[in-house]
mmCIF file with all atom_site columns, C-alpha atoms in Angstrom:
data_model
loop_
_atom_site.group_PDB
_atom_site.id
_atom_site.type_symbol
_atom_site.label_atom_id
_atom_site.label_alt_id
_atom_site.label_comp_id
_atom_site.label_asym_id
_atom_site.label_entity_id
_atom_site.label_seq_id
_atom_site.pdbx_PDB_ins_code
_atom_site.Cartn_x
_atom_site.Cartn_y
_atom_site.Cartn_z
_atom_site.occupancy
_atom_site.B_iso_or_equiv
_atom_site.pdbx_formal_charge
_atom_site.auth_seq_id
_atom_site.auth_comp_id
_atom_site.auth_asym_id
_atom_site.auth_atom_id
_atom_site.pdbx_PDB_model_num
ATOM 1   C CA . MET T 1 1   ? -81.532 -48.506 13.767 1.00 0.00 ? 2   MET T CA 1
ATOM 2   C CA . THR T 1 2   ? -80.274 -50.696 16.582 1.00 0.00 ? 3   THR T CA 1
ATOM 3   C CA . SER T 1 3   ? -77.481 -52.066 14.440 1.00 0.00 ? 4   SER T CA 1
ATOM 4   C CA . LEU T 1 4   ? -76.152 -48.517 13.911 1.00 0.00 ? 5   LEU T CA 1
ATOM 5   C CA . ILE T 1 5   ? -76.167 -47.900 17.664 1.00 0.00 ? 6   ILE T CA 1
ATOM 6   C CA . ASP T 1 6   ? -74.357 -51.207 18.202 1.00 0.00 ? 7   ASP T CA 1
ATOM 7   C CA . VAL T 1 7   ? -71.681 -50.251 15.679 1.00 0.00 ? 8   VAL T CA 1
ATOM 8   C CA . ILE T 1 8   ? -71.216 -46.826 17.273 1.00 0.00 ? 9   ILE T CA 1
ATOM 9   C CA . PHE T 1 9   ? -70.990 -48.413 20.720 1.00 0.00 ? 10  PHE T CA 1
ATOM 10  C CA . LEU T 1 10  ? -68.407 -50.935 19.493 1.00 0.00 ? 11  LEU T CA 1
ATOM 11  C CA . LEU T 1 11  ? -66.346 -48.184 17.854 1.00 0.00 ? 12  LEU T CA 1
ATOM 12  C CA . LEU T 1 12  ? -66.491 -46.115 21.022 1.00 0.00 ? 13  LEU T CA 1
ATOM 13  C CA . LEU T 1 13  ? -65.441 -49.109 23.094 1.00 0.00 ? 14  LEU T CA 1
ATOM 14  C CA . PHE T 1 14  ? -62.618 -49.940 20.662 1.00 0.00 ? 15  PHE T CA 1
ATOM 15  C CA . PHE T 1 15  ? -61.181 -46.415 20.716 1.00 0.00 ? 16  PHE T CA 1
ATOM 16  C CA . MET T 1 16  ? -61.438 -46.167 24.490 1.00 0.00 ? 17  MET T CA 1
ATOM 17  C CA . LEU T 1 17  ? -59.576 -49.444 24.982 1.00 0.00 ? 18  LEU T CA 1
ATOM 18  C CA . THR T 1 18  ? -56.858 -48.786 22.406 1.00 0.00 ? 19  THR T CA 1
ATOM 19  C CA . SER T 1 19  ? -56.108 -45.191 23.338 1.00 0.00 ? 20  SER T CA 1
ATOM 20  C CA . THR T 1 20  ? -53.054 -44.339 25.398 1.00 0.00 ? 21  THR T CA 1
ATOM 21  C CA . PHE T 1 21  ? -53.549 -42.709 28.736 1.00 0.00 ? 22  PHE T CA 1
ATOM 22  C CA . THR T 1 22  ? -50.625 -40.559 29.809 1.00 0.00 ? 23  THR T CA 1
ATOM 23  C CA . LYS T 1 23  ? -49.923 -39.744 33.412 1.00 0.00 ? 24  LYS T CA 1
ATOM 24  C CA . TYR T 1 24  ? -48.125 -36.461 33.717 1.00 0.00 ? 25  TYR T CA 1
ATOM 25  C CA . GLY T 1 25  ? -45.447 -36.129 36.363 1.00 0.00 ? 26  GLY T CA 1
ATOM 26  C CA . GLU T 1 26  ? -45.578 -33.369 38.905 1.00 0.00 ? 27  GLU T CA 1
ATOM 27  C CA . ILE T 1 27  ? -42.678 -31.051 39.584 1.00 0.00 ? 28  ILE T CA 1
ATOM 28  C CA . GLU T 1 28  ? -42.484 -29.244 42.882 1.00 0.00 ? 29  GLU T CA 1
ATOM 29  C CA . LEU T 1 29  ? -41.526 -25.627 42.289 1.00 0.00 ? 30  LEU T CA 1
ATOM 30  C CA . MET T 1 30  ? -39.773 -23.672 44.985 1.00 0.00 ? 31  MET T CA 1
ATOM 31  C CA . ALA T 1 31  ? -40.751 -20.090 44.269 1.00 0.00 ? 32  ALA T CA 1
ATOM 32  C CA . ALA T 1 32  ? -39.121 -17.101 45.866 1.00 0.00 ? 33  ALA T CA 1
ATOM 33  C CA . GLY T 1 33  ? -41.400 -15.685 48.520 1.00 0.00 ? 34  GLY T CA 1
ATOM 34  C CA . GLN T 1 34  ? -42.032 -11.993 48.834 1.00 0.00 ? 35  GLN T CA 1
ATOM 35  C CA . GLY T 1 35  ? -40.007 -10.490 51.669 1.00 0.00 ? 36  GLY T CA 1
ATOM 36  C CA . ALA T 1 36  ? -38.385 -13.796 52.585 1.00 0.00 ? 37  ALA T CA 1
ATOM 37  C CA . SER T 1 37  ? -34.795 -13.570 53.706 1.00 0.00 ? 38  SER T CA 1
ATOM 38  C CA . ALA T 1 38  ? -32.387 -15.710 51.748 1.00 0.00 ? 39  ALA T CA 1
ATOM 39  C CA . ASP T 1 39  ? -29.505 -17.635 53.244 1.00 0.00 ? 40  ASP T CA 1
ATOM 40  C CA . THR T 1 40  ? -26.679 -15.082 53.358 1.00 0.00 ? 41  THR T CA 1
ATOM 41  C CA . GLU T 1 41  ? -23.934 -17.702 53.230 1.00 0.00 ? 42  GLU T CA 1
ATOM 42  C CA . ALA T 1 42  ? -25.185 -19.374 50.068 1.00 0.00 ? 43  ALA T CA 1
ATOM 43  C CA . GLU T 1 43  ? -23.534 -18.394 46.807 1.00 0.00 ? 44  GLU T CA 1
ATOM 44  C CA . ARG T 1 44  ? -26.136 -17.146 44.341 1.00 0.00 ? 45  ARG T CA 1
ATOM 45  C CA . LEU T 1 45  ? -26.115 -18.116 40.686 1.00 0.00 ? 46  LEU T CA 1
ATOM 46  C CA . PHE T 1 46  ? -28.534 -16.407 38.302 1.00 0.00 ? 47  PHE T CA 1
ATOM 47  C CA . LEU T 1 47  ? -29.843 -18.410 35.335 1.00 0.00 ? 48  LEU T CA 1
ATOM 48  C CA . THR T 1 48  ? -32.014 -16.724 32.710 1.00 0.00 ? 49  THR T CA 1
ATOM 49  C CA . LEU T 1 49  ? -34.080 -18.867 30.333 1.00 0.00 ? 50  LEU T CA 1
ATOM 50  C CA . ARG T 1 50  ? -34.749 -17.093 27.044 1.00 0.00 ? 51  ARG T CA 1
ATOM 51  C CA . PRO T 1 51  ? -35.939 -18.311 23.649 1.00 0.00 ? 52  PRO T CA 1
ATOM 52  C CA . GLU T 1 52  ? -32.416 -17.570 22.322 1.00 0.00 ? 53  GLU T CA 1
ATOM 53  C CA . GLY T 1 53  ? -30.818 -19.797 24.965 1.00 0.00 ? 54  GLY T CA 1
ATOM 54  C CA . LEU T 1 54  ? -29.607 -19.917 28.550 1.00 0.00 ? 55  LEU T CA 1
ATOM 55  C CA . MET T 1 55  ? -27.542 -17.267 30.325 1.00 0.00 ? 56  MET T CA 1
ATOM 56  C CA . LEU T 1 56  ? -25.691 -18.109 33.548 1.00 0.00 ? 57  LEU T CA 1
ATOM 57  C CA . ASN T 1 57  ? -24.603 -14.981 35.436 1.00 0.00 ? 58  ASN T CA 1
ATOM 58  C CA . GLY T 1 58  ? -24.810 -12.979 32.201 1.00 0.00 ? 59  GLY T CA 1
ATOM 59  C CA . THR T 1 59  ? -22.791 -15.357 29.998 1.00 0.00 ? 60  THR T CA 1
ATOM 60  C CA . PRO T 1 60  ? -24.411 -17.603 27.377 1.00 0.00 ? 61  PRO T CA 1
ATOM 61  C CA . VAL T 1 61  ? -24.300 -21.316 28.172 1.00 0.00 ? 62  VAL T CA 1
ATOM 62  C CA . ALA T 1 62  ? -25.664 -24.386 26.375 1.00 0.00 ? 63  ALA T CA 1
ATOM 63  C CA . LEU T 1 63  ? -27.864 -26.875 28.221 1.00 0.00 ? 64  LEU T CA 1
ATOM 64  C CA . ASP T 1 64  ? -25.368 -29.707 27.753 1.00 0.00 ? 65  ASP T CA 1
ATOM 65  C CA . GLU T 1 65  ? -22.537 -27.715 29.370 1.00 0.00 ? 66  GLU T CA 1
ATOM 66  C CA . LEU T 1 66  ? -24.713 -26.291 32.153 1.00 0.00 ? 67  LEU T CA 1
ATOM 67  C CA . ARG T 1 67  ? -24.138 -29.325 34.381 1.00 0.00 ? 68  ARG T CA 1
ATOM 68  C CA . ALA T 1 68  ? -20.371 -28.856 34.269 1.00 0.00 ? 69  ALA T CA 1
ATOM 69  C CA . ARG T 1 69  ? -20.718 -25.144 35.077 1.00 0.00 ? 70  ARG T CA 1
ATOM 70  C CA . LEU T 1 70  ? -23.044 -25.794 38.031 1.00 0.00 ? 71  LEU T CA 1
ATOM 71  C CA . GLU T 1 71  ? -21.139 -28.676 39.627 1.00 0.00 ? 72  GLU T CA 1
ATOM 72  C CA . ALA T 1 72  ? -19.216 -27.686 42.737 1.00 0.00 ? 73  ALA T CA 1
ATOM 73  C CA . PRO T 1 73  ? -16.229 -29.393 44.319 1.00 0.00 ? 74  PRO T CA 1
ATOM 74  C CA . GLU T 1 74  ? -17.026 -31.743 47.168 1.00 0.00 ? 75  GLU T CA 1
ATOM 75  C CA . GLY T 1 75  ? -17.394 -29.977 50.505 1.00 0.00 ? 76  GLY T CA 1
ATOM 76  C CA . ALA T 1 76  ? -18.238 -26.613 48.919 1.00 0.00 ? 77  ALA T CA 1
ATOM 77  C CA . ASP T 1 77  ? -20.717 -24.222 50.516 1.00 0.00 ? 78  ASP T CA 1
ATOM 78  C CA . PRO T 1 78  ? -24.384 -24.586 49.521 1.00 0.00 ? 79  PRO T CA 1
ATOM 79  C CA . ARG T 1 79  ? -25.423 -22.584 46.495 1.00 0.00 ? 80  ARG T CA 1
ATOM 80  C CA . LEU T 1 80  ? -28.686 -21.063 45.389 1.00 0.00 ? 81  LEU T CA 1
ATOM 81  C CA . LEU T 1 81  ? -29.666 -21.191 41.695 1.00 0.00 ? 82  LEU T CA 1
ATOM 82  C CA . LEU T 1 82  ? -32.122 -18.407 40.880 1.00 0.00 ? 83  LEU T CA 1
ATOM 83  C CA . ILE T 1 83  ? -33.973 -19.326 37.674 1.00 0.00 ? 84  ILE T CA 1
ATOM 84  C CA . SER T 1 84  ? -35.742 -16.566 35.758 1.00 0.00 ? 85  SER T CA 1
ATOM 85  C CA . PRO T 1 85  ? -37.757 -17.884 32.785 1.00 0.00 ? 86  PRO T CA 1
ATOM 86  C CA . ALA T 1 86  ? -38.762 -15.404 30.081 1.00 0.00 ? 87  ALA T CA 1
ATOM 87  C CA . GLN T 1 87  ? -42.394 -15.144 29.023 1.00 0.00 ? 88  GLN T CA 1
ATOM 88  C CA . ALA T 1 88  ? -41.753 -17.000 25.745 1.00 0.00 ? 89  ALA T CA 1
ATOM 89  C CA . THR T 1 89  ? -39.801 -19.851 27.372 1.00 0.00 ? 90  THR T CA 1
ATOM 90  C CA . SER T 1 90  ? -41.406 -23.259 26.965 1.00 0.00 ? 91  SER T CA 1
ATOM 91  C CA . SER T 1 91  ? -42.336 -25.317 30.000 1.00 0.00 ? 92  SER T CA 1
ATOM 92  C CA . GLN T 1 92  ? -40.160 -28.181 28.764 1.00 0.00 ? 93  GLN T CA 1
ATOM 93  C CA . GLU T 1 93  ? -37.036 -25.998 28.914 1.00 0.00 ? 94  GLU T CA 1
ATOM 94  C CA . LEU T 1 94  ? -37.832 -25.105 32.521 1.00 0.00 ? 95  LEU T CA 1
ATOM 95  C CA . VAL T 1 95  ? -38.434 -28.769 33.370 1.00 0.00 ? 96  VAL T CA 1
ATOM 96  C CA . ASP T 1 96  ? -35.107 -29.759 31.775 1.00 0.00 ? 97  ASP T CA 1
ATOM 97  C CA . VAL T 1 97  ? -33.208 -27.152 33.806 1.00 0.00 ? 98  VAL T CA 1
ATOM 98  C CA . LEU T 1 98  ? -34.997 -28.073 37.050 1.00 0.00 ? 99  LEU T CA 1
ATOM 99  C CA . THR T 1 99  ? -34.313 -31.773 36.530 1.00 0.00 ? 100 THR T CA 1
ATOM 100 C CA . LEU T 1 100 ? -30.643 -31.060 35.912 1.00 0.00 ? 101 LEU T CA 1
ATOM 101 C CA . ALA T 1 101 ? -30.345 -28.694 38.902 1.00 0.00 ? 102 ALA T CA 1
ATOM 102 C CA . ARG T 1 102 ? -32.078 -31.021 41.343 1.00 0.00 ? 103 ARG T CA 1
ATOM 103 C CA . GLY T 1 103 ? -29.616 -33.776 40.508 1.00 0.00 ? 104 GLY T CA 1
ATOM 104 C CA . LEU T 1 104 ? -26.648 -31.723 41.717 1.00 0.00 ? 105 LEU T CA 1
ATOM 105 C CA . PRO T 1 105 ? -25.727 -31.898 45.416 1.00 0.00 ? 106 PRO T CA 1
ATOM 106 C CA . GLY T 1 106 ? -25.479 -28.638 47.332 1.00 0.00 ? 107 GLY T CA 1
ATOM 107 C CA . LEU T 1 107 ? -27.533 -26.701 44.774 1.00 0.00 ? 108 LEU T CA 1
ATOM 108 C CA . THR T 1 108 ? -31.024 -25.394 45.546 1.00 0.00 ? 109 THR T CA 1
ATOM 109 C CA . PRO T 1 109 ? -33.004 -24.214 42.500 1.00 0.00 ? 110 PRO T CA 1
ATOM 110 C CA . VAL T 1 110 ? -35.508 -21.384 43.052 1.00 0.00 ? 111 VAL T CA 1
ATOM 111 C CA . VAL T 1 111 ? -37.844 -20.234 40.259 1.00 0.00 ? 112 VAL T CA 1
ATOM 112 C CA . LEU T 1 112 ? -38.404 -16.485 40.077 1.00 0.00 ? 113 LEU T CA 1
ATOM 113 C CA . ARG T 1 113 ? -41.527 -14.986 38.540 1.00 0.00 ? 114 ARG T CA 1
#
C-alpha cells in the first residue's frame, strides 16, 4: 500500500514541477463615468466592436488598418476614442484594440458599457 502512495506522490510532484504557470497581464480600463463631463475640445471617435468586425464612426474598418485611421498629425488636438464592445465580442478583440489605441499619442481610449 505504501508503494502506491509513493507512486501517486511522485506523479503529483512530477506534474506540479513540469506544468506551466501563466501570469496574466492586467489591463487598466478607463470606463465612462455616469454624469461625468467630457473634455469639450477633444474630438470624439466612436469604435464599435462586433462579431462581424470593427466599425469606426459607422464605417467598417479592419484591425490592421485601424492604426492608420486613428493616427493624427503631430501637434493635433487630443482625441477621445469611445469603444463600445458588443455582447458577443471576445475579450481578446477588446485587448487588441486597447493595446493599439494606447500606443498612439494624443488618443485616450474609453470603454463604454
